[in-house]
XYZ file of C-alpha atoms in Angstrom:
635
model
C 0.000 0.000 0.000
C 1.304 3.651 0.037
C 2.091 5.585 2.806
C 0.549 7.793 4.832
C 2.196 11.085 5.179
C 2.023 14.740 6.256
C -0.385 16.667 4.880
C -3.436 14.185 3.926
C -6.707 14.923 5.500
C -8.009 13.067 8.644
C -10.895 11.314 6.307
C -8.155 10.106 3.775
C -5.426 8.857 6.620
C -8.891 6.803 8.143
C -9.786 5.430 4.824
C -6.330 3.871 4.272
C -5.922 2.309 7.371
C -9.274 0.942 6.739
C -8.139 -0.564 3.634
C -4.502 -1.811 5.121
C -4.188 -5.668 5.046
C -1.458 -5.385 7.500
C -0.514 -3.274 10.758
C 1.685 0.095 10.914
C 4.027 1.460 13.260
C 4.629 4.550 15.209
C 7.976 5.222 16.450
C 7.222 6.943 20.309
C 10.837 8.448 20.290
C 9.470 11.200 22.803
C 7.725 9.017 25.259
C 10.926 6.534 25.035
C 12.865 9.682 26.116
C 10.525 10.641 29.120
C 10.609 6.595 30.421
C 13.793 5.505 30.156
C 15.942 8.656 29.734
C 13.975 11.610 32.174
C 13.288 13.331 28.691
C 16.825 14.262 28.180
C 17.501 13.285 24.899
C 18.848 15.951 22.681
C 17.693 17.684 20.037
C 21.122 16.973 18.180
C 20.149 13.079 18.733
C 17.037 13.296 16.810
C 18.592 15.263 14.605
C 20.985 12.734 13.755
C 18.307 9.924 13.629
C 16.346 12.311 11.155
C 17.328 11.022 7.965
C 17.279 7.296 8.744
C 13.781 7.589 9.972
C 12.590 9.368 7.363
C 13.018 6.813 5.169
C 11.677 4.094 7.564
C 8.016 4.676 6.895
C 6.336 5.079 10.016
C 2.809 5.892 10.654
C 4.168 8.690 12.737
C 6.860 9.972 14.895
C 5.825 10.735 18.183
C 8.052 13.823 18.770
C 6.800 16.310 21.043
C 4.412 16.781 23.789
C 3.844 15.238 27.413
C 6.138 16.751 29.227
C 8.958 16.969 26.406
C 7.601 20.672 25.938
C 8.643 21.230 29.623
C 11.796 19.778 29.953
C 12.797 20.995 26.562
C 12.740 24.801 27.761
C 13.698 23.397 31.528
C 16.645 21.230 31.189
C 17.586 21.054 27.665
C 17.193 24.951 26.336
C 15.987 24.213 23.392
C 12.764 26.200 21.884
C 10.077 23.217 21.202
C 9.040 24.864 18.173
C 12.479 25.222 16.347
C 12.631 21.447 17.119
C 9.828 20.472 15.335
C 11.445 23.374 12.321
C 14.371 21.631 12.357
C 13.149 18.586 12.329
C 10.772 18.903 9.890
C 13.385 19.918 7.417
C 14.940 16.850 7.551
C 11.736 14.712 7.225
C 9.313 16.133 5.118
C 7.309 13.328 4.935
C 6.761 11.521 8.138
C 3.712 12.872 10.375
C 4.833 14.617 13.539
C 2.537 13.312 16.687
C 1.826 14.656 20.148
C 0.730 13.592 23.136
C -1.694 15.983 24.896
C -2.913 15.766 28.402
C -6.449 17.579 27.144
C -7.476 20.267 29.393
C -4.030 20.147 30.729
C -2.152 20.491 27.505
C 1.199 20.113 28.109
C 1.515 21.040 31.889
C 0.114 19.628 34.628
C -2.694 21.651 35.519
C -6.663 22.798 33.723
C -6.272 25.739 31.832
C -7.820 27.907 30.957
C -10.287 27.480 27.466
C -9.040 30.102 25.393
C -5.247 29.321 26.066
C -5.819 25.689 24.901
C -7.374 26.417 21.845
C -4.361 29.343 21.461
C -1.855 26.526 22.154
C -3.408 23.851 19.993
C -3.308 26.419 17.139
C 0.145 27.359 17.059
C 1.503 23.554 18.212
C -0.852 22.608 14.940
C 1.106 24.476 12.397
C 3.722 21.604 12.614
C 2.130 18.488 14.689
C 0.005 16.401 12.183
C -1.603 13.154 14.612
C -3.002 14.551 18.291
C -2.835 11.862 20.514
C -5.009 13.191 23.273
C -6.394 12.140 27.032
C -7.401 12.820 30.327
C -6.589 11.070 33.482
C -10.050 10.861 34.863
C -11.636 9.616 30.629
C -13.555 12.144 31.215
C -14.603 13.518 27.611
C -15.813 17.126 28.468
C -11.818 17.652 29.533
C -10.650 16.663 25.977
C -13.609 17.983 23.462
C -11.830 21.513 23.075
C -8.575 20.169 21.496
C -10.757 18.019 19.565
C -12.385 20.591 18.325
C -9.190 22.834 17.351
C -7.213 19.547 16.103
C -10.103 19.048 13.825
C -10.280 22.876 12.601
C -6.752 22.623 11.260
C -7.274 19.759 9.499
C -5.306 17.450 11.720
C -5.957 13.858 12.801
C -7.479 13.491 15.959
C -6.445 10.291 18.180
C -8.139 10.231 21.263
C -7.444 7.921 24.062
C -9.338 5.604 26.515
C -6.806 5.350 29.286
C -6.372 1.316 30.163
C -5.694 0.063 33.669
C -6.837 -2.913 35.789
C -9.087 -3.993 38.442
C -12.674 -5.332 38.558
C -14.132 -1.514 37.469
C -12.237 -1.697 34.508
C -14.384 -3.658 32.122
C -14.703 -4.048 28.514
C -18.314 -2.390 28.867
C -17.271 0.603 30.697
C -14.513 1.144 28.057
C -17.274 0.540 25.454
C -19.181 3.783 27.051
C -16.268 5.951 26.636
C -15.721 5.033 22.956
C -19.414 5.966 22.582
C -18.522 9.679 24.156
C -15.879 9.951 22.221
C -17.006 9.643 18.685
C -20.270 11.658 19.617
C -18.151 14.104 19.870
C -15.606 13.758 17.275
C -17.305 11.800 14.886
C -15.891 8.880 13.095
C -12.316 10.364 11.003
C -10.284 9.773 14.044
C -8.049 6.881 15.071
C -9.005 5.373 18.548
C -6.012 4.943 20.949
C -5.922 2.360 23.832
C -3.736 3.668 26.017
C -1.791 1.560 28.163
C 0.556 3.735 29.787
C 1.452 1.305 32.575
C 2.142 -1.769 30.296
C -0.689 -3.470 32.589
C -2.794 -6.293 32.144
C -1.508 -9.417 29.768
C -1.549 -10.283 26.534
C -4.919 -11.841 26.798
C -6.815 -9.266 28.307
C -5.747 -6.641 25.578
C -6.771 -8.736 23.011
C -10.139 -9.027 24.807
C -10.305 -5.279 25.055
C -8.802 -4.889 21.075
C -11.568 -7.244 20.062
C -14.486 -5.900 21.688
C -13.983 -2.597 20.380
C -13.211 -4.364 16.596
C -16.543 -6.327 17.170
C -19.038 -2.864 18.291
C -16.969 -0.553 15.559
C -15.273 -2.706 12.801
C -14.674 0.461 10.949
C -13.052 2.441 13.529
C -8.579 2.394 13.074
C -7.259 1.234 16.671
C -3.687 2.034 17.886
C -2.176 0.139 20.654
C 0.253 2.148 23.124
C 1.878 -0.219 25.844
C 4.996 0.416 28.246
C 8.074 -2.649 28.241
C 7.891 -1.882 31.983
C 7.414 -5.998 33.362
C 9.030 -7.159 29.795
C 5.598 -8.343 28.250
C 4.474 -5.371 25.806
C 5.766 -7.335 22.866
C 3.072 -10.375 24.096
C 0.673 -7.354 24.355
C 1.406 -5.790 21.127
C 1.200 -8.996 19.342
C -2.410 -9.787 21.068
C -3.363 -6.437 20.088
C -2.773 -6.842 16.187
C -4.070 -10.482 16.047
C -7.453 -8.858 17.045
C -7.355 -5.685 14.889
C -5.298 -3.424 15.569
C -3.873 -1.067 13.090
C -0.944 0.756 14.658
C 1.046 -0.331 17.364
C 3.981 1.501 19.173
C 7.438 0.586 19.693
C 11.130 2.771 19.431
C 14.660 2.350 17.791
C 16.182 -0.563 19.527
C 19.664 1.033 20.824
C 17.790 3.142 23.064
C 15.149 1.156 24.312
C 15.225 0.825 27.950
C 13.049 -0.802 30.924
C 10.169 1.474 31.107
C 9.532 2.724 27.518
C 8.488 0.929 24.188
C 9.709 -2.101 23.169
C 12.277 -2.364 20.198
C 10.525 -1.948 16.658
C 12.405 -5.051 15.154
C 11.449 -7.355 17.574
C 8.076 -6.150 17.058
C 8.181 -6.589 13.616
C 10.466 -9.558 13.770
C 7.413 -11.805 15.687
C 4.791 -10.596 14.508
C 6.131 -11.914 10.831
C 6.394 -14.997 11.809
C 2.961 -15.010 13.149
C 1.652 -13.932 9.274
C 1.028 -9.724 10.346
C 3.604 -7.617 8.207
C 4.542 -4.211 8.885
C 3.200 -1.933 6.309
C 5.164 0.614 4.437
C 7.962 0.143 6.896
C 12.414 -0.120 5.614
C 13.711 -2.317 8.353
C 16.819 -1.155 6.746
C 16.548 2.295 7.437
C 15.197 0.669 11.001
C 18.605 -1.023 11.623
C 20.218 1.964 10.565
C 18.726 4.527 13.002
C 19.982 2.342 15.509
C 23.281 2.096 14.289
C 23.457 6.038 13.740
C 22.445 7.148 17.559
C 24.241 3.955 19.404
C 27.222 5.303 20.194
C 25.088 8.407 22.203
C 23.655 6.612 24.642
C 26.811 6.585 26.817
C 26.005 10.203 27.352
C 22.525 9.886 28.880
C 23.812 6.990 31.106
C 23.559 9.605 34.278
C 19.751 10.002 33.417
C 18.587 5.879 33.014
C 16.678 4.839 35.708
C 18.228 4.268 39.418
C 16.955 0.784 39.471
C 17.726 -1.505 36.400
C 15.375 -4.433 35.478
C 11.629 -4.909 34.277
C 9.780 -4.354 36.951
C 6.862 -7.250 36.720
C 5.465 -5.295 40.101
C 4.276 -2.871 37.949
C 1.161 -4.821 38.282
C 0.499 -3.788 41.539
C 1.453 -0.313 41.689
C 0.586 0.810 38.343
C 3.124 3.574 37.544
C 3.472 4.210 34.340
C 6.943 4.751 32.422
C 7.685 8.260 32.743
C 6.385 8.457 36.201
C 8.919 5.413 36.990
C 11.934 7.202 36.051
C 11.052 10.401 37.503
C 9.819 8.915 41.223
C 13.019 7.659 41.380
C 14.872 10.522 40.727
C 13.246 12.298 43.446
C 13.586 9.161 45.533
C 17.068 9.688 45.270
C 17.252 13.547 45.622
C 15.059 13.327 48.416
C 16.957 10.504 50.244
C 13.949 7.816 50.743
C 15.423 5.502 47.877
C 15.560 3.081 50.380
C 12.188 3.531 51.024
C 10.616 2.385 47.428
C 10.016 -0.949 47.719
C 7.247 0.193 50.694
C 6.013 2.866 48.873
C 5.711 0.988 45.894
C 4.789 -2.055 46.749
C 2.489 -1.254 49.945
C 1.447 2.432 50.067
C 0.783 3.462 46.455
C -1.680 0.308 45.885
C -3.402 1.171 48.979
C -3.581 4.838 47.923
C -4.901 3.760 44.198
C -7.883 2.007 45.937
C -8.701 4.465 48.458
C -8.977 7.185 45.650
C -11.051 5.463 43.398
C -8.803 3.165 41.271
C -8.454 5.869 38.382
C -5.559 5.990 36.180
C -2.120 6.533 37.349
C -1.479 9.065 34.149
C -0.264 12.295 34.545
C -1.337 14.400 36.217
C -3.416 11.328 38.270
C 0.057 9.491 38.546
C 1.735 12.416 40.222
C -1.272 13.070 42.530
C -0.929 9.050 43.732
C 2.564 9.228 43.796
C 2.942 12.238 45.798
C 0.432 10.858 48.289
C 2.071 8.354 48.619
C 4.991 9.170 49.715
C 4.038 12.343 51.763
C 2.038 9.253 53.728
C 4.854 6.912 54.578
C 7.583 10.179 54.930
C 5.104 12.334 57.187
C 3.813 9.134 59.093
C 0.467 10.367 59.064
C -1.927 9.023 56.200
C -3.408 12.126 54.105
C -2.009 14.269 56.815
C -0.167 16.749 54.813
C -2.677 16.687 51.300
C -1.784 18.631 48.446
C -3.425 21.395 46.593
C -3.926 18.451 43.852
C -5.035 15.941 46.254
C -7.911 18.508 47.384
C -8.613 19.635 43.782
C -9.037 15.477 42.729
C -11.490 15.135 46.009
C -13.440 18.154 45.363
C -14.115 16.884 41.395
C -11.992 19.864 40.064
C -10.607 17.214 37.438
C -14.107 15.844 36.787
C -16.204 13.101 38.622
C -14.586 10.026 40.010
C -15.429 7.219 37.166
C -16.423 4.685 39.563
C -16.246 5.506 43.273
C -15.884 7.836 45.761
C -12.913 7.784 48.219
C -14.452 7.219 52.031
C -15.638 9.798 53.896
C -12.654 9.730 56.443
C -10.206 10.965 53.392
C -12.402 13.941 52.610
C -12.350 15.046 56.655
C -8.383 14.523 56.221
C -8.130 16.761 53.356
C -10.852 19.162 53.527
C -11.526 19.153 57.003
C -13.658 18.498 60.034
C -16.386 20.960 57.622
C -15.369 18.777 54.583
C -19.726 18.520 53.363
C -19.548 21.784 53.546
C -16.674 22.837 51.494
C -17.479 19.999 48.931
C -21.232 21.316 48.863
C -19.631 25.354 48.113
C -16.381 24.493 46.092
C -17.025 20.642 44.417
C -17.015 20.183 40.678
C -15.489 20.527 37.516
C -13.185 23.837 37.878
C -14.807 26.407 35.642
C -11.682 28.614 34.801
C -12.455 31.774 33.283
C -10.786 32.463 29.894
C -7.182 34.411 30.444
C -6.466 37.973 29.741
C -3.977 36.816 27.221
C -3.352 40.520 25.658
C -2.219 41.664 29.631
C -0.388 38.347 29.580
C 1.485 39.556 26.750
C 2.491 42.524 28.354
C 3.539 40.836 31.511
C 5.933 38.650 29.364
C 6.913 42.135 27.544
C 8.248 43.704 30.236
C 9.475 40.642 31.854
C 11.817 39.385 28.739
C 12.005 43.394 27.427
C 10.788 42.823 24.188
C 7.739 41.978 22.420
C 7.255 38.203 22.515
C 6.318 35.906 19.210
C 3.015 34.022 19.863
C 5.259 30.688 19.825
C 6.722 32.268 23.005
C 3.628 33.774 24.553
C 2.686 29.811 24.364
C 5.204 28.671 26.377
C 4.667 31.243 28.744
C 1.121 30.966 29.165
C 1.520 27.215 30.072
C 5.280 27.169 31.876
C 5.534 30.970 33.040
C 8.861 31.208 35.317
C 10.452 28.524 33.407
C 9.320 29.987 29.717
C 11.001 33.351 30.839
C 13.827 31.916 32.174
C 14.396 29.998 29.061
C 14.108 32.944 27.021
C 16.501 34.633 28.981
C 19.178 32.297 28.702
C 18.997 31.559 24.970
C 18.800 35.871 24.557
C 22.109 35.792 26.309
C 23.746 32.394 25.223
C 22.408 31.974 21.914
C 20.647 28.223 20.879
C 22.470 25.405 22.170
C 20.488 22.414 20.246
C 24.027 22.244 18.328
C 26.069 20.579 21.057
C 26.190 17.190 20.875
C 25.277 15.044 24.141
C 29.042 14.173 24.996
C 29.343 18.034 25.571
C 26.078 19.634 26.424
C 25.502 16.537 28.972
C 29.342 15.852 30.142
C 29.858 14.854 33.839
C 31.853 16.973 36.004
C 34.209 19.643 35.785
C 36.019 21.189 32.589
C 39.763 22.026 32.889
C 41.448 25.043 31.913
C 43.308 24.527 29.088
C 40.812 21.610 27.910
C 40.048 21.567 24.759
C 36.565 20.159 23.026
C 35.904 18.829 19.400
C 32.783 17.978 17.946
C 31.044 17.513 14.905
C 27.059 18.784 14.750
C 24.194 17.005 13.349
C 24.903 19.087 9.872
C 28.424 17.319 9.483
C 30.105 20.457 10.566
C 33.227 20.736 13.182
C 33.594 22.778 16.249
C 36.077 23.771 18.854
C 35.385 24.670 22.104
C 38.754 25.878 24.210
C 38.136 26.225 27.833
C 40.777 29.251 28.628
C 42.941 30.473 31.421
C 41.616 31.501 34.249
C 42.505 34.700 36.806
C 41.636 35.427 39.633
C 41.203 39.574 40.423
C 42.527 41.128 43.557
C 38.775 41.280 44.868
C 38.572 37.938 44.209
C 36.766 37.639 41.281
C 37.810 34.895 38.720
C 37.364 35.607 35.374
C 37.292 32.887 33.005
C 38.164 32.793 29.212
C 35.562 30.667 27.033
C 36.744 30.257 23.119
C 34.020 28.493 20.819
C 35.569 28.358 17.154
C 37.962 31.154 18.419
C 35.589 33.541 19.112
C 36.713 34.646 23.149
C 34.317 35.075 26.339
C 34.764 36.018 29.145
C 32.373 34.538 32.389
C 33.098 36.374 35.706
C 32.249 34.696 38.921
C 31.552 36.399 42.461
C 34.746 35.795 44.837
C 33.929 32.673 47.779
C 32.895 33.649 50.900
C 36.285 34.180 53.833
C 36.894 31.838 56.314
C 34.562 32.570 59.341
C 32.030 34.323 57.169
C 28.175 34.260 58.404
C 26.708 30.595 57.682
C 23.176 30.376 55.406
C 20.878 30.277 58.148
C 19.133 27.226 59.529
C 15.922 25.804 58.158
C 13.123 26.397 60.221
C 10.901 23.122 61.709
C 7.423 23.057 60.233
C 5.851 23.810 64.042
C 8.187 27.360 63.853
C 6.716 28.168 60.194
C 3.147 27.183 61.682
C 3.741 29.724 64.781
C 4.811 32.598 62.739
C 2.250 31.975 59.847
C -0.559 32.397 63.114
C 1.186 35.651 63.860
C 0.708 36.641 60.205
C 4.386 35.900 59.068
C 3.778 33.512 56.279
C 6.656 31.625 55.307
C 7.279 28.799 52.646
C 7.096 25.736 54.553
C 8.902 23.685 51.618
C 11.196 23.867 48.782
C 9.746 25.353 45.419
C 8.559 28.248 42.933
C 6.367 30.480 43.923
C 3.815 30.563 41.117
C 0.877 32.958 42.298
C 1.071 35.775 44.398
C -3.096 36.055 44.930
C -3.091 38.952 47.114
C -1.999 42.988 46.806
C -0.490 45.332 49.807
C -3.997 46.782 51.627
C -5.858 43.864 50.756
C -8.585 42.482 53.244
C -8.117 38.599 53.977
C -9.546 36.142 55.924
C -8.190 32.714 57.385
C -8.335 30.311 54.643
C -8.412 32.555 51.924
C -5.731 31.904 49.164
C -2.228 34.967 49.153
C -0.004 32.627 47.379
C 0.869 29.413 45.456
C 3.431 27.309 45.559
C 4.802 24.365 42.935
C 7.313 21.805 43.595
C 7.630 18.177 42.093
C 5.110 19.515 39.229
C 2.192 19.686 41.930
C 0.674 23.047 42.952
C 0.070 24.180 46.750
C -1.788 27.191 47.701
C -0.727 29.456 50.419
C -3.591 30.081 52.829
C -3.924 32.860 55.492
C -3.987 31.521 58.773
C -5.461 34.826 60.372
C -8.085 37.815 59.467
C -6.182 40.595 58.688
C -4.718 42.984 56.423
C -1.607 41.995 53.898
C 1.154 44.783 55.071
C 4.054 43.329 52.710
C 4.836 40.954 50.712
C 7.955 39.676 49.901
C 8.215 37.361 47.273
C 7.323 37.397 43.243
C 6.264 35.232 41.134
C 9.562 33.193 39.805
C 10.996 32.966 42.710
C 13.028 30.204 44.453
C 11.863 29.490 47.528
C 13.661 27.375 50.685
C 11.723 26.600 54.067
C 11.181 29.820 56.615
C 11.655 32.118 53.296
C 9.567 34.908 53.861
C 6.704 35.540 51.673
C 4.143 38.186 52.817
C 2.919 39.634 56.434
C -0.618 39.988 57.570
C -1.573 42.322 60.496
C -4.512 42.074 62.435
C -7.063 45.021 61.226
C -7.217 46.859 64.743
């Protein structure tokens, strides 16, 4: 058959995968990056992997979205719009996919309506298959990318998150297929999304061939995690009861938590009689061969804990999650701590909050639970701003039932029917101002911003200007290969650096002398293809000088919050300052928000009074006892 590629309608892509004797393939490059590798991979990787997959034939590359648009502008500085430029010019044929959390886009939070249709737009221009869903299926969340996916003429793939457990029946998922095409109607390819690589081969098949059997018309695409070493068994169950596309990555990268390897995939499923449409295993082989030799580089970034993990099966997390909970594991000292939280805690937790799916931003709301419960030694006693959101319905109704009554006093208090009865249900945000957003980002970055930027910033605001900030003064990095950008420890005066870029074209980076000024100030010399400059760094602090001072115990931050001294009782960003000098506020309302570990906390006041000063911004870096505004009693 020919291929599908960039460009043809939605109605045209459907009719050929109606018509397709055999299955396709998408290569999930981006979600292979976010499981096994933290979403580190380069830009410069894919760039070298362009041409070979290219000519491979895929369905479609899944190259952006999740949280790939985050760490892209976080930790790699690298504009995720010039990457899917760049990368388009190398493969003009080969359909660009996303994967978007619905109502939460590419963040973690609802936003509001007008900046998701904004962001769809502009993301549009260069992503041609939206794979979309939302952690709670619940439709309503997803129906205005839908609707903007469908206006620009791209193909819509919504998702019925997969998962396990005696609520999770073929008839149930049967209901949400009905939602779904009610509301996009029938040019769409169905995705069963198995983000957790649960459930065995069997039971997908069951699932594949119930949906085949109610909609035989309807193209289904199988996504599956490697993460207990079975999503090949799954994969092949999947196709045998008709499935069109399946998911797998380029075998020199493939990890524990991510897709499986594509020739494997296409390897059994030969033998079984199912061929790979459209698809060069040459240019396959090749991709791998092109991009081995880089993987050395992201070593620091694979997972803490090698091995499948067949236990995924009880606590559900799905690959990206994995990689990141044990990051913080580690940063956070409790990596001893996992196999309790994994194996004990975070199934517990699943149950008591209604055996949804453990997708983002459901997976983070679990984890975090979970391990503020076995840290803090007292279940649900130090909840979230998520955690409340998820019990009040902010995210949508709980699919199949409630968590106990007990959990909502924890959370929301000994008044809990009461605040459920005044502030449950689906969060109606208001659309944004985005013209005074626009001038807020204006004066913050001191120039007019492109609506590509105003994107980012609208969804990622301290990071997003931050990022802008650095490539205004350092120019785009996306050049430097991994063995530089990413190299471990210190550089050397006097070292010098070769590479070659993803164009074929050499560099030389000389790290310079160094002097150190009478004050104390060392200036160092930086030459990048002989062009000099110079970095100057502050002088270290003397011998005896003042130590930072001590964190304060969350019992002190309590006291002085009750005196109207509120403090940030954690690390993080503050993200929302909600109140102005002069303002009026009671205890309980909202002054602040703060984020850490991609969740969202609000600041309440803890007395009635009157806000006298505040002291931090929005962007800020926060540390425990760091002071963030005063309230005065009104007398």
């Amino acid at each position: 058959m020919e291929r599908i590629v960039q460009g043809q309608s939605p109605a045209e892509i459907v009719k050929q995968l109606q018509n397709s004797d055999g299955y396709h393939i998408t290569n999930t490059a981006r979600d292979l990056s976010q499981s096994d590798f933290k979403n580190r991979i380069l830009l410069h990787t894919d760039l070298l992997a362009a041409d070979a997959r290219e000519r491979a034939g895929y369905f479609s590359l899944e190259i952006t979205g999740g949280a790939s648009v985050h760490v892209d502008i976080l930790r790699k500085q690298v504009d995720p719009f010039l990457k899917l430029e760049l990368l388009r010019e190398k493969m003009p044929t080969t359909m660009f996919q996303t994967l978007c959390r619905g109502v939460n886009l590419f963040g973690y939070r609802p936003y509001p309506q007008n900046v998701i249709r904004f962001t769809v737009k502009e993301f549009a221009k260069y992503v041609d298959v939206w794979r979309t869903f939302d952690f709670m299926n619940y439709i309503p969340n997803m129906q205005a990318v839908f609707e903007e996916v469908a206006k620009a003429g791209k193909l819509n793939e919504p998702c019925i998150c997969f998962s396990t457990g005696p609520e999770h029946t073929d008839a149930y998922y049967l209901t949400k297929v009905k939602e779904i095409l009610e509301v996009t109607g029938e040019d769409i390819v169905l995705c069963i999304k198995n983000h957790g690589g649960l459930g065995t081969p069997k039971r997908i098949g069951e699932l594949v061939d119930t949906i085949r059997q109610k909609y035989p018309d309807l193209p289904l695409h199988y996504h599956g995690h490697n993460t207990d070493g079975n999503d090949v068994g799954r994969i092949v169950a999947a196709v045998q009861n008709g499935a069109n596309i399946v998911d797998a990555a380029d075998a020199s990268f493939t990890g524990f938590y991510g897709p499986p390897p594509i020739l494997t995939v296409i390897q059994t499923l030969k033998e079984l009689g199912h061929n790979a449409n459209t698809i060069d295993e040459d240019a396959v082989i090749e991709t791998s061969e092109v991009i081995r030799d880089e993987r050395q580089h992201y070593e620091a970034f694979e997972s803490q804990i090698k091995g499948f993990q067949p236990t995924v099966q009880i606590h559900k997390l799905p690959g990206g999650a994995m990689g990141s909970s044990l990051e913080q594991a580690v940063k956070g000292g409790f990596l001893d701590k996992m196999p309790d939280i994994l194996h004990k805690e975070l199934p517990k937790v699943q149950k008591e909050l209604g055996n949804y799916w453990s997708v983002t931003p459901g997976s983070q709301i679990l984890w975090t639970t979970a391990v503020s419960n076995v840290q803090g030694g007292e279940r649900y006693g130090n909840p979230s701003g998520d955690l409340r959101n998820l019990l009040l319905g902010k995210y949508g109704p709980f699919p199949f039932y409630e968590p106990d009554e007990w959990i909502f006093e924890k959370v929301l208090g000994a008044d809990w029917k009461k605040v459920l009865e005044e502030e449950g249900g689906v969060e109606d945000i208001g659309d944004m101002d985005i013209d005074k957003e626009k001038e807020i980002l204006t004066d913050r970055i001191g120039e007019d911003p492109t609506d590509q930027q105003l994107v980012l910033y609208l969804q990622h605001p301290n990071d997003a200007v931050e990022f802008f900030k650095f490539e205004a003064k350092f120019g785009r990095v996306y050049v430097l290969p991994p063995s530089i950008f990413l190299k471990q420890g210190s550089f050397e005066p006097g070292e010098t650096l070769e590479f070659v870029d993803h164009t074929g074209k050499e560099h030389m980076v000389e790290v310079g002398p160094s002097n150190v000024a009478e004050d104390g100030e060392t200036s160092v010399y930086l030459y990048v293809d002989h062009h000099q400059r110079v970095y100057k760094f502050a002088a270290e602090l003397p011998d005896g000088a003042a130590a930072p001072a001590a964190e304060m115990s969350k019992e002190e931050i309590l006291d002085l919050a009750k005196a109207g001294d509120i403090r940030a009782s954690f690390s993080g960003n503050v993200c929302e300052v909600s109140v102005e000098e002069g303002q009026e506020v009671a205890v309980g309302d909202k002054v602040a928000v703060m984020e850490a570990m991609k969740m969202q906390t609000p600041i309440t006041s803890e007395i009635d009074g009157i806000v006298t000063a505040i002291s931090a911004k929005v962007g800020d870096a926060v540390q425990p006892g760091d002071k963030l505004l005063r309230v005065d009693v009104d007398e």
